[in-house]
PDB file of C-alpha atoms in Angstrom:
ATOM      1  CA  UNK V  29      11.116 -21.322  14.402  1.00 46.00           C
ATOM      2  CA  UNK V  30       7.638 -20.762  15.879  1.00 52.00           C
ATOM      3  CA  UNK V  31       6.546 -17.144  16.306  1.00 52.00           C
ATOM      4  CA  UNK V  32       6.773 -15.696  19.809  1.00 53.00           C
ATOM      5  CA  UNK V  33       3.650 -15.970  21.927  1.00 50.00           C
ATOM      6  CA  UNK V  34       1.785 -12.702  22.578  1.00 49.00           C
ATOM      7  CA  UNK V  35       2.743 -10.849  25.734  1.00 48.00           C
ATOM      8  CA  UNK V  36       0.088 -10.903  28.457  1.00 46.00           C
ATOM      9  CA  UNK V  37       0.164  -8.167  31.094  1.00 49.00           C
ATOM     10  CA  UNK V  38      -2.104  -5.812  33.034  1.00 47.00           C
ATOM     11  CA  UNK V  39      -2.951  -2.639  31.140  1.00 49.00           C
ATOM     12  CA  UNK V  40      -1.507   0.667  32.325  1.00 46.00           C
ATOM     13  CA  UNK V  41      -2.601   4.073  31.053  1.00 41.00           C
ATOM     14  CA  UNK V  42       0.577   4.430  29.025  1.00 46.00           C
ATOM     15  CA  UNK V  43      -0.210   1.111  27.330  1.00 59.00           C
ATOM     16  CA  UNK V  44      -3.319   2.472  25.591  1.00 57.00           C
ATOM     17  CA  UNK V  45      -2.732   1.685  21.886  1.00 63.00           C
ATOM     18  CA  UNK V  46      -2.624   4.468  19.332  1.00 68.00           C
ATOM     19  CA  UNK V  47      -5.126   3.779  16.570  1.00 63.00           C
ATOM     20  CA  UNK V  48      -3.647   2.925  13.174  1.00 64.00           C
ATOM     21  CA  UNK V  49      -5.330   3.316   9.796  1.00 65.00           C
ATOM     22  CA  UNK V  50      -6.443  -0.312  10.228  1.00 69.00           C
ATOM     23  CA  UNK V  51      -8.866   0.477  13.070  1.00 77.00           C
ATOM     24  CA  UNK V  52     -12.293  -1.001  12.344  1.00 75.00           C
ATOM     25  CA  UNK V  53     -15.137   0.228  14.547  1.00 74.00           C
ATOM     26  CA  UNK V  54     -16.730  -3.226  14.516  1.00 70.00           C
ATOM     27  CA  UNK V  55     -13.439  -5.076  15.056  1.00 75.00           C
ATOM     28  CA  UNK V  56     -13.331  -7.454  18.013  1.00 78.00           C
ATOM     29  CA  UNK V  57      -9.591  -7.861  18.609  1.00 83.00           C
ATOM     30  CA  UNK V  58      -6.776  -5.312  18.868  1.00 86.00           C
ATOM     31  CA  UNK V  59      -3.313  -6.306  17.668  1.00 85.00           C
ATOM     32  CA  UNK V  60      -0.671  -4.033  19.185  1.00 87.00           C
ATOM     33  CA  UNK V  61       2.833  -3.633  17.765  1.00 85.00           C
ATOM     34  CA  UNK V  62       4.875  -1.250  19.875  1.00 84.00           C
ATOM     35  CA  UNK V  63       2.370   1.484  20.700  1.00 83.00           C
ATOM     36  CA  UNK V  64       0.285   1.150  17.534  1.00 85.00           C
ATOM     37  CA  UNK V  65      -3.004  -0.737  17.606  1.00 84.00           C
ATOM     38  CA  UNK V  66      -4.855  -2.520  14.811  1.00 82.00           C
ATOM     39  CA  UNK V  67      -8.530  -3.178  15.563  1.00 83.00           C
ATOM     40  CA  UNK V  68      -9.572  -6.004  13.281  1.00 79.00           C
ATOM     41  CA  UNK V  69     -11.776  -9.090  13.132  1.00 75.00           C
ATOM     42  CA  UNK V  70     -10.827 -12.362  14.816  1.00 78.00           C
ATOM     43  CA  UNK V  71     -12.598 -14.375  12.137  1.00 69.00           C
ATOM     44  CA  UNK V  72     -10.585 -12.758   9.321  1.00 72.00           C
ATOM     45  CA  UNK V  73      -7.314 -13.421  11.137  1.00 74.00           C
ATOM     46  CA  UNK V  74      -8.249 -17.044  11.816  1.00 71.00           C
ATOM     47  CA  UNK V  75      -9.390 -17.595   8.233  1.00 66.00           C
ATOM     48  CA  UNK V  76      -6.173 -16.301   6.681  1.00 71.00           C
ATOM     49  CA  UNK V  77      -3.484 -17.187   9.225  1.00 74.00           C
ATOM     50  CA  UNK V  78      -2.817 -20.672  10.594  1.00 76.00           C
ATOM     51  CA  UNK V  79      -0.861 -19.146  13.488  1.00 78.00           C
ATOM     52  CA  UNK V  80      -3.662 -16.812  14.543  1.00 77.00           C
ATOM     53  CA  UNK V  81      -6.178 -19.615  14.069  1.00 76.00           C
ATOM     54  CA  UNK V  82      -4.267 -21.775  16.555  1.00 77.00           C
ATOM     55  CA  UNK V  83      -3.763 -18.817  18.881  1.00 74.00           C
ATOM     56  CA  UNK V  84      -7.476 -18.069  18.970  1.00 73.00           C
ATOM     57  CA  UNK V  85      -8.411 -21.740  19.285  1.00 69.00           C
ATOM     58  CA  UNK V  86      -6.378 -22.247  22.468  1.00 65.00           C
ATOM     59  CA  UNK V  87      -7.712 -19.101  24.112  1.00 61.00           C
ATOM     60  CA  UNK V  88      -4.801 -16.712  23.768  1.00 57.00           C
ATOM     61  CA  UNK V  89      -7.201 -14.015  22.620  1.00 54.00           C
ATOM     62  CA  UNK V  90     -10.072 -14.339  25.095  1.00 58.00           C
ATOM     63  CA  UNK V  91     -10.970 -11.665  27.670  1.00 56.00           C
ATOM     64  CA  UNK V  92     -10.408 -13.843  30.722  1.00 55.00           C
ATOM     65  CA  UNK V  93      -6.723 -14.449  29.938  1.00 58.00           C
ATOM     66  CA  UNK V  94      -5.627 -11.168  28.366  1.00 67.00           C
ATOM     67  CA  UNK V  95      -5.939  -7.395  28.706  1.00 78.00           C
ATOM     68  CA  UNK V  96      -8.816  -5.579  27.057  1.00 81.00           C
ATOM     69  CA  UNK V  97      -9.398  -2.129  25.615  1.00 83.00           C
ATOM     70  CA  UNK V  98     -12.812  -0.708  24.713  1.00 82.00           C
ATOM     71  CA  UNK V  99     -14.274  -4.169  25.162  1.00 81.00           C
ATOM     72  CA  UNK V 100     -11.800  -5.817  22.773  1.00 82.00           C
ATOM     73  CA  UNK V 101      -9.102  -8.311  23.609  1.00 81.00           C
ATOM     74  CA  UNK V 102      -5.618  -6.816  23.216  1.00 85.00           C
ATOM     75  CA  UNK V 103      -2.869  -9.059  21.833  1.00 85.00           C
ATOM     76  CA  UNK V 104       0.632  -7.579  21.866  1.00 88.00           C
ATOM     77  CA  UNK V 105       3.088  -8.784  19.223  1.00 87.00           C
ATOM     78  CA  UNK V 106       6.851  -8.162  18.978  1.00 86.00           C
ATOM     79  CA  UNK V 107       6.605  -7.077  15.333  1.00 84.00           C
ATOM     80  CA  UNK V 108       7.307  -3.643  13.883  1.00 84.00           C
ATOM     81  CA  UNK V 109       4.173  -1.548  13.457  1.00 82.00           C
ATOM     82  CA  UNK V 110       5.357  -0.600   9.962  1.00 78.00           C
ATOM     83  CA  UNK V 111       5.218  -4.254   8.897  1.00 80.00           C
ATOM     84  CA  UNK V 112       1.668  -4.613  10.184  1.00 78.00           C
ATOM     85  CA  UNK V 113       0.599  -1.418   8.409  1.00 75.00           C
ATOM     86  CA  UNK V 114       1.930  -2.917   5.173  1.00 70.00           C
ATOM     87  CA  UNK V 115      -0.104  -6.059   5.801  1.00 70.00           C
ATOM     88  CA  UNK V 116      -3.370  -4.131   6.023  1.00 66.00           C
ATOM     89  CA  UNK V 117      -2.705  -1.217   3.692  1.00 58.00           C
ATOM     90  CA  UNK V 118      -1.245  -2.822   0.570  1.00 55.00           C
ATOM     91  CA  UNK V 119      -2.682  -1.315  -2.586  1.00 53.00           C
ATOM     92  CA  UNK V 120      -1.766  -0.288  -6.110  1.00 51.00           C
ATOM     93  CA  UNK V 121      -0.623  -2.144  -9.220  1.00 55.00           C
ATOM     94  CA  UNK V 122       3.091  -1.815  -8.335  1.00 68.00           C
ATOM     95  CA  UNK V 123       3.629  -2.464  -4.638  1.00 80.00           C
ATOM     96  CA  UNK V 124       6.530  -0.637  -2.996  1.00 84.00           C
ATOM     97  CA  UNK V 125       9.526  -2.856  -2.309  1.00 88.00           C
ATOM     98  CA  UNK V 126       9.505  -1.991   1.400  1.00 87.00           C
ATOM     99  CA  UNK V 127       5.880  -3.171   1.511  1.00 86.00           C
ATOM    100  CA  UNK V 128       6.819  -6.470  -0.139  1.00 89.00           C
ATOM    101  CA  UNK V 129       9.570  -6.903   2.480  1.00 90.00           C
ATOM    102  CA  UNK V 130       7.049  -6.399   5.290  1.00 88.00           C
ATOM    103  CA  UNK V 131       4.470  -8.664   3.680  1.00 88.00           C
ATOM    104  CA  UNK V 132       6.840 -11.579   3.144  1.00 93.00           C
ATOM    105  CA  UNK V 133       8.036 -11.289   6.756  1.00 91.00           C
ATOM    106  CA  UNK V 134       4.584 -11.326   8.343  1.00 90.00           C
ATOM    107  CA  UNK V 135       2.894 -13.709   5.907  1.00 90.00           C
ATOM    108  CA  UNK V 136       5.665 -16.233   6.587  1.00 93.00           C
ATOM    109  CA  UNK V 137       5.795 -15.702  10.347  1.00 91.00           C
ATOM    110  CA  UNK V 138       2.037 -15.919  10.889  1.00 87.00           C
ATOM    111  CA  UNK V 139       1.322 -18.428   8.110  1.00 89.00           C
ATOM    112  CA  UNK V 140      -0.903 -16.253   5.930  1.00 87.00           C
ATOM    113  CA  UNK V 141      -0.372 -18.907   3.280  1.00 89.00           C
ATOM    114  CA  UNK V 142      -2.416 -17.449   0.419  1.00 85.00           C
ATOM    115  CA  UNK V 143      -0.963 -13.988   0.981  1.00 87.00           C
ATOM    116  CA  UNK V 144       2.541 -15.419   1.061  1.00 92.00           C
ATOM    117  CA  UNK V 145       2.002 -17.190  -2.261  1.00 90.00           C
ATOM    118  CA  UNK V 146       0.751 -13.930  -3.757  1.00 86.00           C
ATOM    119  CA  UNK V 147       3.729 -11.941  -2.444  1.00 89.00           C
ATOM    120  CA  UNK V 148       6.269 -14.550  -3.567  1.00 92.00           C
ATOM    121  CA  UNK V 149       4.759 -14.447  -7.056  1.00 88.00           C
ATOM    122  CA  UNK V 150       5.013 -10.642  -7.132  1.00 86.00           C
ATOM    123  CA  UNK V 151       8.655 -10.783  -6.058  1.00 91.00           C
ATOM    124  CA  UNK V 152       9.475 -13.510  -8.572  1.00 91.00           C
ATOM    125  CA  UNK V 153       8.076 -11.385 -11.407  1.00 86.00           C
ATOM    126  CA  UNK V 154      10.863  -8.898 -10.682  1.00 89.00           C
ATOM    127  CA  UNK V 155      13.507 -11.578 -11.298  1.00 93.00           C
ATOM    128  CA  UNK V 156      12.801 -13.525 -14.513  1.00 91.00           C
ATOM    129  CA  UNK V 157      14.673 -16.744 -15.137  1.00 93.00           C
ATOM    130  CA  UNK V 158      14.643 -16.287 -18.929  1.00 92.00           C
ATOM    131  CA  UNK V 159      16.757 -13.675 -20.696  1.00 92.00           C
ATOM    132  CA  UNK V 160      13.986 -12.965 -23.223  1.00 87.00           C
ATOM    133  CA  UNK V 161      11.764 -11.629 -20.420  1.00 85.00           C
ATOM    134  CA  UNK V 162      14.450  -9.454 -18.844  1.00 84.00           C
ATOM    135  CA  UNK V 163      14.011  -6.447 -21.125  1.00 74.00           C
ATOM    136  CA  UNK V 164      10.290  -6.567 -21.817  1.00 71.00           C
ATOM    137  CA  UNK V 165       8.201  -3.590 -20.727  1.00 59.00           C
ATOM    138  CA  UNK V 166       5.826  -5.869 -18.813  1.00 59.00           C
ATOM    139  CA  UNK V 167       8.774  -6.988 -16.674  1.00 66.00           C
ATOM    140  CA  UNK V 168      10.192  -3.477 -16.220  1.00 69.00           C
ATOM    141  CA  UNK V 169       6.792  -2.304 -14.992  1.00 69.00           C
ATOM    142  CA  UNK V 170       6.950  -4.749 -12.056  1.00 72.00           C
ATOM    143  CA  UNK V 171      10.086  -3.192 -10.526  1.00 81.00           C
ATOM    144  CA  UNK V 172       9.234  -0.617  -7.812  1.00 85.00           C
ATOM    145  CA  UNK V 173      11.244   2.594  -7.535  1.00 81.00           C
ATOM    146  CA  UNK V 174      12.560   1.720  -4.052  1.00 85.00           C
ATOM    147  CA  UNK V 175      13.968  -1.636  -5.204  1.00 88.00           C
ATOM    148  CA  UNK V 176      17.138  -2.776  -3.376  1.00 91.00           C
ATOM    149  CA  UNK V 177      18.918  -5.714  -5.042  1.00 93.00           C
ATOM    150  CA  UNK V 178      20.979  -6.704  -1.995  1.00 93.00           C
ATOM    151  CA  UNK V 179      17.888  -6.845   0.213  1.00 93.00           C
ATOM    152  CA  UNK V 180      16.254  -8.981  -2.486  1.00 95.00           C
ATOM    153  CA  UNK V 181      19.154 -11.437  -2.128  1.00 97.00           C
ATOM    154  CA  UNK V 182      18.483 -11.481   1.610  1.00 95.00           C
ATOM    155  CA  UNK V 183      14.777 -12.169   0.999  1.00 96.00           C
ATOM    156  CA  UNK V 184      15.565 -15.001  -1.395  1.00 97.00           C
ATOM    157  CA  UNK V 185      17.852 -16.692   1.129  1.00 97.00           C
ATOM    158  CA  UNK V 186      15.860 -16.008   4.305  1.00 96.00           C
ATOM    159  CA  UNK V 187      12.415 -16.836   2.946  1.00 96.00           C
ATOM    160  CA  UNK V 188      13.426 -19.649   0.589  1.00 96.00           C
ATOM    161  CA  UNK V 189      12.758 -18.028  -2.793  1.00 97.00           C
ATOM    162  CA  UNK V 190      15.768 -19.421  -4.708  1.00 97.00           C
ATOM    163  CA  UNK V 191      14.558 -18.373  -8.153  1.00 97.00           C
ATOM    164  CA  UNK V 192      15.201 -14.683  -7.409  1.00 97.00           C
ATOM    165  CA  UNK V 193      18.751 -15.061  -6.068  1.00 98.00           C
ATOM    166  CA  UNK V 194      20.820 -15.313  -9.312  1.00 98.00           C
ATOM    167  CA  UNK V 195      19.428 -12.178 -10.952  1.00 97.00           C
ATOM    168  CA  UNK V 196      19.303 -10.274  -7.650  1.00 97.00           C
ATOM    169  CA  UNK V 197      22.988 -11.103  -7.141  1.00 98.00           C
ATOM    170  CA  UNK V 198      23.702  -9.929 -10.682  1.00 98.00           C
ATOM    171  CA  UNK V 199      22.070  -6.577  -9.932  1.00 96.00           C
ATOM    172  CA  UNK V 200      24.295  -6.176  -6.860  1.00 96.00           C
ATOM    173  CA  UNK V 201      27.328  -6.858  -9.075  1.00 96.00           C
ATOM    174  CA  UNK V 202      26.393  -3.752 -11.073  1.00 95.00           C
ATOM    175  CA  UNK V 203      27.031  -1.709  -7.924  1.00 91.00           C
ATOM    176  CA  UNK V 204      30.395  -0.838  -6.450  1.00 88.00           C
ATOM    177  CA  UNK V 205      31.606  -2.960  -3.530  1.00 90.00           C
ATOM    178  CA  UNK V 206      31.544   0.077  -1.241  1.00 88.00           C
ATOM    179  CA  UNK V 207      27.915   0.713  -2.154  1.00 86.00           C
ATOM    180  CA  UNK V 208      27.087  -2.922  -1.420  1.00 88.00           C
ATOM    181  CA  UNK V 209      28.858  -2.995   1.946  1.00 84.00           C
ATOM    182  CA  UNK V 210      28.355   0.545   3.204  1.00 81.00           C
ATOM    183  CA  UNK V 211      25.133   1.595   1.553  1.00 71.00           C
ATOM    184  CA  UNK V 212      23.270   3.735   1.986  1.00 67.00           C
ATOM    185  CA  UNK V 213      20.625   1.032   2.021  1.00 72.00           C
ATOM    186  CA  UNK V 214      17.071   1.843   1.101  1.00 68.00           C
ATOM    187  CA  UNK V 215      15.055   2.917   4.147  1.00 64.00           C
ATOM    188  CA  UNK V 216      11.525   2.129   5.242  1.00 65.00           C
ATOM    189  CA  UNK V 217       8.955   4.921   5.287  1.00 61.00           C
ATOM    190  CA  UNK V 218       9.494   5.261   9.040  1.00 66.00           C
ATOM    191  CA  UNK V 219      13.180   6.042   8.435  1.00 68.00           C
ATOM    192  CA  UNK V 220      14.532   2.646   9.493  1.00 74.00           C
ATOM    193  CA  UNK V 221      17.238   1.388   7.093  1.00 75.00           C
ATOM    194  CA  UNK V 222      16.877  -2.072   5.590  1.00 78.00           C
ATOM    195  CA  UNK V 223      19.675  -4.214   7.009  1.00 84.00           C
ATOM    196  CA  UNK V 224      21.739  -6.612   4.883  1.00 88.00           C
ATOM    197  CA  UNK V 225      22.515  -9.928   6.593  1.00 90.00           C
ATOM    198  CA  UNK V 226      26.024 -11.380   6.719  1.00 94.00           C
ATOM    199  CA  UNK V 227      24.891 -14.404   4.688  1.00 96.00           C
ATOM    200  CA  UNK V 228      23.413 -12.193   1.957  1.00 95.00           C
ATOM    201  CA  UNK V 229      26.515  -9.999   1.942  1.00 95.00           C
ATOM    202  CA  UNK V 230      28.780 -13.031   1.544  1.00 96.00           C
ATOM    203  CA  UNK V 231      26.551 -14.469  -1.197  1.00 97.00           C
ATOM    204  CA  UNK V 232      26.807 -11.216  -3.176  1.00 97.00           C
ATOM    205  CA  UNK V 233      30.599 -11.021  -2.848  1.00 97.00           C
ATOM    206  CA  UNK V 234      31.162 -14.661  -3.820  1.00 97.00           C
ATOM    207  CA  UNK V 235      28.796 -14.208  -6.768  1.00 98.00           C
ATOM    208  CA  UNK V 236      30.739 -11.155  -7.930  1.00 97.00           C
ATOM    209  CA  UNK V 237      34.030 -13.089  -7.905  1.00 97.00           C
ATOM    210  CA  UNK V 238      32.588 -16.091  -9.734  1.00 98.00           C
ATOM    211  CA  UNK V 239      30.812 -13.923 -12.292  1.00 98.00           C
ATOM    212  CA  UNK V 240      34.082 -12.168 -13.184  1.00 97.00           C
ATOM    213  CA  UNK V 241      35.629 -15.566 -13.921  1.00 97.00           C
ATOM    214  CA  UNK V 242      32.599 -16.647 -15.963  1.00 98.00           C
ATOM    215  CA  UNK V 243      32.779 -13.481 -18.072  1.00 97.00           C
ATOM    216  CA  UNK V 244      36.508 -13.949 -18.705  1.00 96.00           C
ATOM    217  CA  UNK V 245      35.907 -17.527 -19.836  1.00 96.00           C
ATOM    218  CA  UNK V 246      32.983 -16.480 -22.037  1.00 96.00           C
ATOM    219  CA  UNK V 247      35.034 -13.817 -23.832  1.00 95.00           C
ATOM    220  CA  UNK V 248      37.733 -16.360 -24.722  1.00 94.00           C
ATOM    221  CA  UNK V 249      37.858 -16.317 -28.532  1.00 88.00           C
ATOM    222  CA  UNK V 250      38.661 -20.031 -28.570  1.00 88.00           C
ATOM    223  CA  UNK V 251      35.196 -20.726 -27.143  1.00 87.00           C
ATOM    224  CA  UNK V 252      33.203 -18.245 -29.217  1.00 89.00           C
ATOM    225  CA  UNK V 253      31.197 -19.315 -32.233  1.00 89.00           C
ATOM    226  CA  UNK V 254      30.709 -15.663 -33.224  1.00 85.00           C
ATOM    227  CA  UNK V 255      34.188 -14.122 -33.353  1.00 89.00           C
ATOM    228  CA  UNK V 256      33.996 -10.471 -34.463  1.00 91.00           C
ATOM    229  CA  UNK V 257      37.725  -9.899 -34.052  1.00 91.00           C
ATOM    230  CA  UNK V 258      38.661 -11.750 -37.235  1.00 86.00           C
ATOM    231  CA  UNK V 259      39.534  -9.706 -40.320  1.00 84.00           C
ATOM    232  CA  UNK V 260      36.705  -8.052 -42.231  1.00 88.00           C
ATOM    233  CA  UNK V 261      36.391  -8.127 -46.034  1.00 85.00           C
ATOM    234  CA  UNK V 262      34.707  -4.698 -46.102  1.00 89.00           C
ATOM    235  CA  UNK V 263      37.025  -2.722 -43.804  1.00 90.00           C
ATOM    236  CA  UNK V 264      40.274  -3.052 -41.905  1.00 88.00           C
ATOM    237  CA  UNK V 265      38.460  -4.869 -39.121  1.00 90.00           C
ATOM    238  CA  UNK V 266      38.035  -4.035 -35.465  1.00 93.00           C
ATOM    239  CA  UNK V 267      41.207  -2.600 -33.938  1.00 93.00           C
ATOM    240  CA  UNK V 268      42.655  -3.596 -30.562  1.00 94.00           C
ATOM    241  CA  UNK V 269      41.543  -0.261 -29.099  1.00 95.00           C
ATOM    242  CA  UNK V 270      37.993  -0.811 -30.361  1.00 94.00           C
ATOM    243  CA  UNK V 271      37.966  -4.358 -29.027  1.00 95.00           C
ATOM    244  CA  UNK V 272      39.033  -3.162 -25.567  1.00 96.00           C
ATOM    245  CA  UNK V 273      36.243  -0.577 -25.570  1.00 96.00           C
ATOM    246  CA  UNK V 274      33.682  -3.194 -26.650  1.00 96.00           C
ATOM    247  CA  UNK V 275      34.762  -5.724 -24.007  1.00 96.00           C
ATOM    248  CA  UNK V 276      35.045  -3.140 -21.214  1.00 96.00           C
ATOM    249  CA  UNK V 277      31.326  -3.131 -20.212  1.00 95.00           C
ATOM    250  CA  UNK V 278      31.448  -6.910 -19.833  1.00 96.00           C
ATOM    251  CA  UNK V 279      34.594  -6.864 -17.719  1.00 95.00           C
ATOM    252  CA  UNK V 280      33.717  -3.866 -15.538  1.00 95.00           C
ATOM    253  CA  UNK V 281      29.940  -4.415 -15.244  1.00 93.00           C
ATOM    254  CA  UNK V 282      29.406  -0.671 -15.020  1.00 90.00           C
ATOM    255  CA  UNK V 283      26.176  -1.123 -16.969  1.00 90.00           C
ATOM    256  CA  UNK V 284      23.528  -3.828 -17.379  1.00 92.00           C
ATOM    257  CA  UNK V 285      24.967  -6.030 -20.130  1.00 93.00           C
ATOM    258  CA  UNK V 286      21.595  -7.716 -20.712  1.00 90.00           C
ATOM    259  CA  UNK V 287      19.707  -4.489 -21.351  1.00 84.00           C
ATOM    260  CA  UNK V 288      18.778  -4.045 -25.016  1.00 78.00           C
ATOM    261  CA  UNK V 289      19.203  -0.525 -26.388  1.00 77.00           C
ATOM    262  CA  UNK V 290      16.318   1.387 -28.014  1.00 71.00           C
ATOM    263  CA  UNK V 291      15.336   0.002 -31.415  1.00 69.00           C
ATOM    264  CA  UNK V 292      16.934  -3.324 -30.431  1.00 74.00           C
ATOM    265  CA  UNK V 293      20.479  -2.242 -31.245  1.00 81.00           C
ATOM    266  CA  UNK V 294      23.440  -4.207 -29.907  1.00 88.00           C
ATOM    267  CA  UNK V 295      25.409  -2.392 -27.188  1.00 92.00           C
ATOM    268  CA  UNK V 296      28.689  -3.393 -28.866  1.00 93.00           C
ATOM    269  CA  UNK V 297      27.506  -1.954 -32.180  1.00 93.00           C
ATOM    270  CA  UNK V 298      26.605   1.260 -30.374  1.00 92.00           C
ATOM    271  CA  UNK V 299      30.126   1.468 -28.913  1.00 93.00           C
ATOM    272  CA  UNK V 300      31.751   0.892 -32.310  1.00 93.00           C
ATOM    273  CA  UNK V 301      29.542   3.539 -33.929  1.00 92.00           C
ATOM    274  CA  UNK V 302      30.656   6.068 -31.328  1.00 92.00           C
ATOM    275  CA  UNK V 303      34.306   5.245 -32.031  1.00 91.00           C
ATOM    276  CA  UNK V 304      34.104   5.630 -35.808  1.00 89.00           C
ATOM    277  CA  UNK V 305      33.159   8.419 -38.151  1.00 86.00           C
ATOM    278  CA  UNK V 306      29.965   7.803 -40.076  1.00 78.00           C
ATOM    279  CA  UNK V 307      31.892   7.205 -43.302  1.00 72.00           C
ATOM    280  CA  UNK V 308      33.985   4.445 -41.687  1.00 79.00           C
ATOM    281  CA  UNK V 309      31.083   2.469 -40.227  1.00 87.00           C
ATOM    282  CA  UNK V 310      30.850  -1.114 -41.464  1.00 90.00           C
ATOM    283  CA  UNK V 311      27.645  -3.112 -41.755  1.00 90.00           C
ATOM    284  CA  UNK V 312      29.564  -6.385 -41.778  1.00 91.00           C
ATOM    285  CA  UNK V 313      31.281  -5.570 -38.451  1.00 92.00           C
ATOM    286  CA  UNK V 314      27.951  -4.458 -37.009  1.00 92.00           C
ATOM    287  CA  UNK V 315      26.357  -7.773 -37.950  1.00 92.00           C
ATOM    288  CA  UNK V 316      29.155  -9.798 -36.382  1.00 92.00           C
ATOM    289  CA  UNK V 317      29.059  -7.690 -33.200  1.00 94.00           C
ATOM    290  CA  UNK V 318      25.306  -8.219 -32.933  1.00 93.00           C
ATOM    291  CA  UNK V 319      25.830 -11.991 -33.124  1.00 94.00           C
ATOM    292  CA  UNK V 320      28.671 -11.629 -30.606  1.00 94.00           C
ATOM    293  CA  UNK V 321      26.464  -9.824 -28.072  1.00 95.00           C
ATOM    294  CA  UNK V 322      23.654 -12.346 -28.444  1.00 94.00           C
ATOM    295  CA  UNK V 323      26.001 -15.294 -27.904  1.00 95.00           C
ATOM    296  CA  UNK V 324      27.967 -13.773 -25.024  1.00 96.00           C
ATOM    297  CA  UNK V 325      24.891 -12.481 -23.211  1.00 96.00           C
ATOM    298  CA  UNK V 326      23.141 -15.847 -23.467  1.00 96.00           C
ATOM    299  CA  UNK V 327      26.186 -17.745 -22.208  1.00 96.00           C
ATOM    300  CA  UNK V 328      26.657 -15.417 -19.237  1.00 97.00           C
ATOM    301  CA  UNK V 329      22.946 -15.519 -18.425  1.00 98.00           C
ATOM    302  CA  UNK V 330      22.927 -19.311 -18.560  1.00 98.00           C
ATOM    303  CA  UNK V 331      25.751 -19.406 -16.001  1.00 98.00           C
ATOM    304  CA  UNK V 332      24.341 -16.903 -13.483  1.00 98.00           C
ATOM    305  CA  UNK V 333      22.987 -19.767 -11.318  1.00 98.00           C
ATOM    306  CA  UNK V 334      26.473 -21.308 -11.297  1.00 98.00           C
ATOM    307  CA  UNK V 335      27.777 -18.216  -9.491  1.00 98.00           C
ATOM    308  CA  UNK V 336      25.140 -18.867  -6.787  1.00 95.00           C
ATOM    309  CA  UNK V 337      25.987 -22.519  -6.306  1.00 95.00           C
ATOM    310  CA  UNK V 338      23.370 -24.023  -8.652  1.00 97.00           C
ATOM    311  CA  UNK V 339      24.133 -26.128 -11.705  1.00 96.00           C
ATOM    312  CA  UNK V 340      21.869 -24.200 -14.083  1.00 97.00           C
ATOM    313  CA  UNK V 341      18.488 -22.499 -14.314  1.00 97.00           C
ATOM    314  CA  UNK V 342      16.698 -25.860 -14.312  1.00 97.00           C
ATOM    315  CA  UNK V 343      18.276 -26.593 -10.925  1.00 97.00           C
ATOM    316  CA  UNK V 344      17.116 -23.192  -9.664  1.00 97.00           C
ATOM    317  CA  UNK V 345      13.552 -23.833 -10.841  1.00 94.00           C
ATOM    318  CA  UNK V 346      13.568 -27.282  -9.238  1.00 95.00           C
ATOM    319  CA  UNK V 347      14.735 -25.741  -5.957  1.00 96.00           C
ATOM    320  CA  UNK V 348      11.933 -23.174  -6.203  1.00 94.00           C
ATOM    321  CA  UNK V 349       9.346 -25.886  -6.832  1.00 93.00           C
ATOM    322  CA  UNK V 350      10.609 -27.858  -3.846  1.00 93.00           C
ATOM    323  CA  UNK V 351      10.519 -24.737  -1.666  1.00 88.00           C
ATOM    324  CA  UNK V 352       6.987 -23.838  -2.758  1.00 80.00           C
ATOM    325  CA  UNK V 353       5.700 -27.290  -1.829  1.00 74.00           C
ATOM    326  CA  UNK V 354       7.072 -27.121   1.719  1.00 70.00           C
TER     327      UNK V 354
END
């Protein structure tokens, strides 16, 4: 869909734009969103945005066919002023999630192609496609504090970034259904809540149902190479009560099953340690549970794309490559 053409109308006193932080004294065009004005340079807009380049080329931003203010052409756009502020005021090593949302919206709409590529890459860093990257500090440092997984699913679907959808859906599965459906959603700095689309909502719910089935199939002892439930030569083995406690995090998803504990300890080993006195702890059981976690986590990770309608991670990466070349 092509972006809406700027609104042309005579200027009234109440239409005088309020200066934003992006108000350059030597700017020669004023972009107005709502009542907020952005005085910038035509040449910079044309250089970075194919849409603005075409707009300027056909005369949509010349004095004889548009309103002016302080000698500058005024072009009114239907976009939220907050989004435009994000476009001009992005800074810092970790960009706020709400800023990324605004940037992907405007860079796509107005064809700021290089900016869009940069933003897509920043968003993709938050959603690795390899399990080995998921727990590294370099990855954790890319996740902003105002991150909203469900909105990330919406971004992946709306702006054709398929590589982020499986892991974003997984993060929503760690939330309760009421939290997913009713929020509260993260809000923008102007107080406006981020809105979850029906398509994104449905994608998250279908993913949750399919993931539950995948986990059940993965925990089937007949399909496991590492079976810790067999008898142990060094102790009486893992009891049914202990097994239920160990499997519970997988079945309930009340915690991130892929997150490695401090010092690299297996989450299942940690559970068993908490259930047994120190004297009854068994190194053999711990070793088998570590192998169990590694195998189960890898199998579930490998099938995350399946819960989103993709065959595997290779299919997701191929879809991302195809989308990036469009």
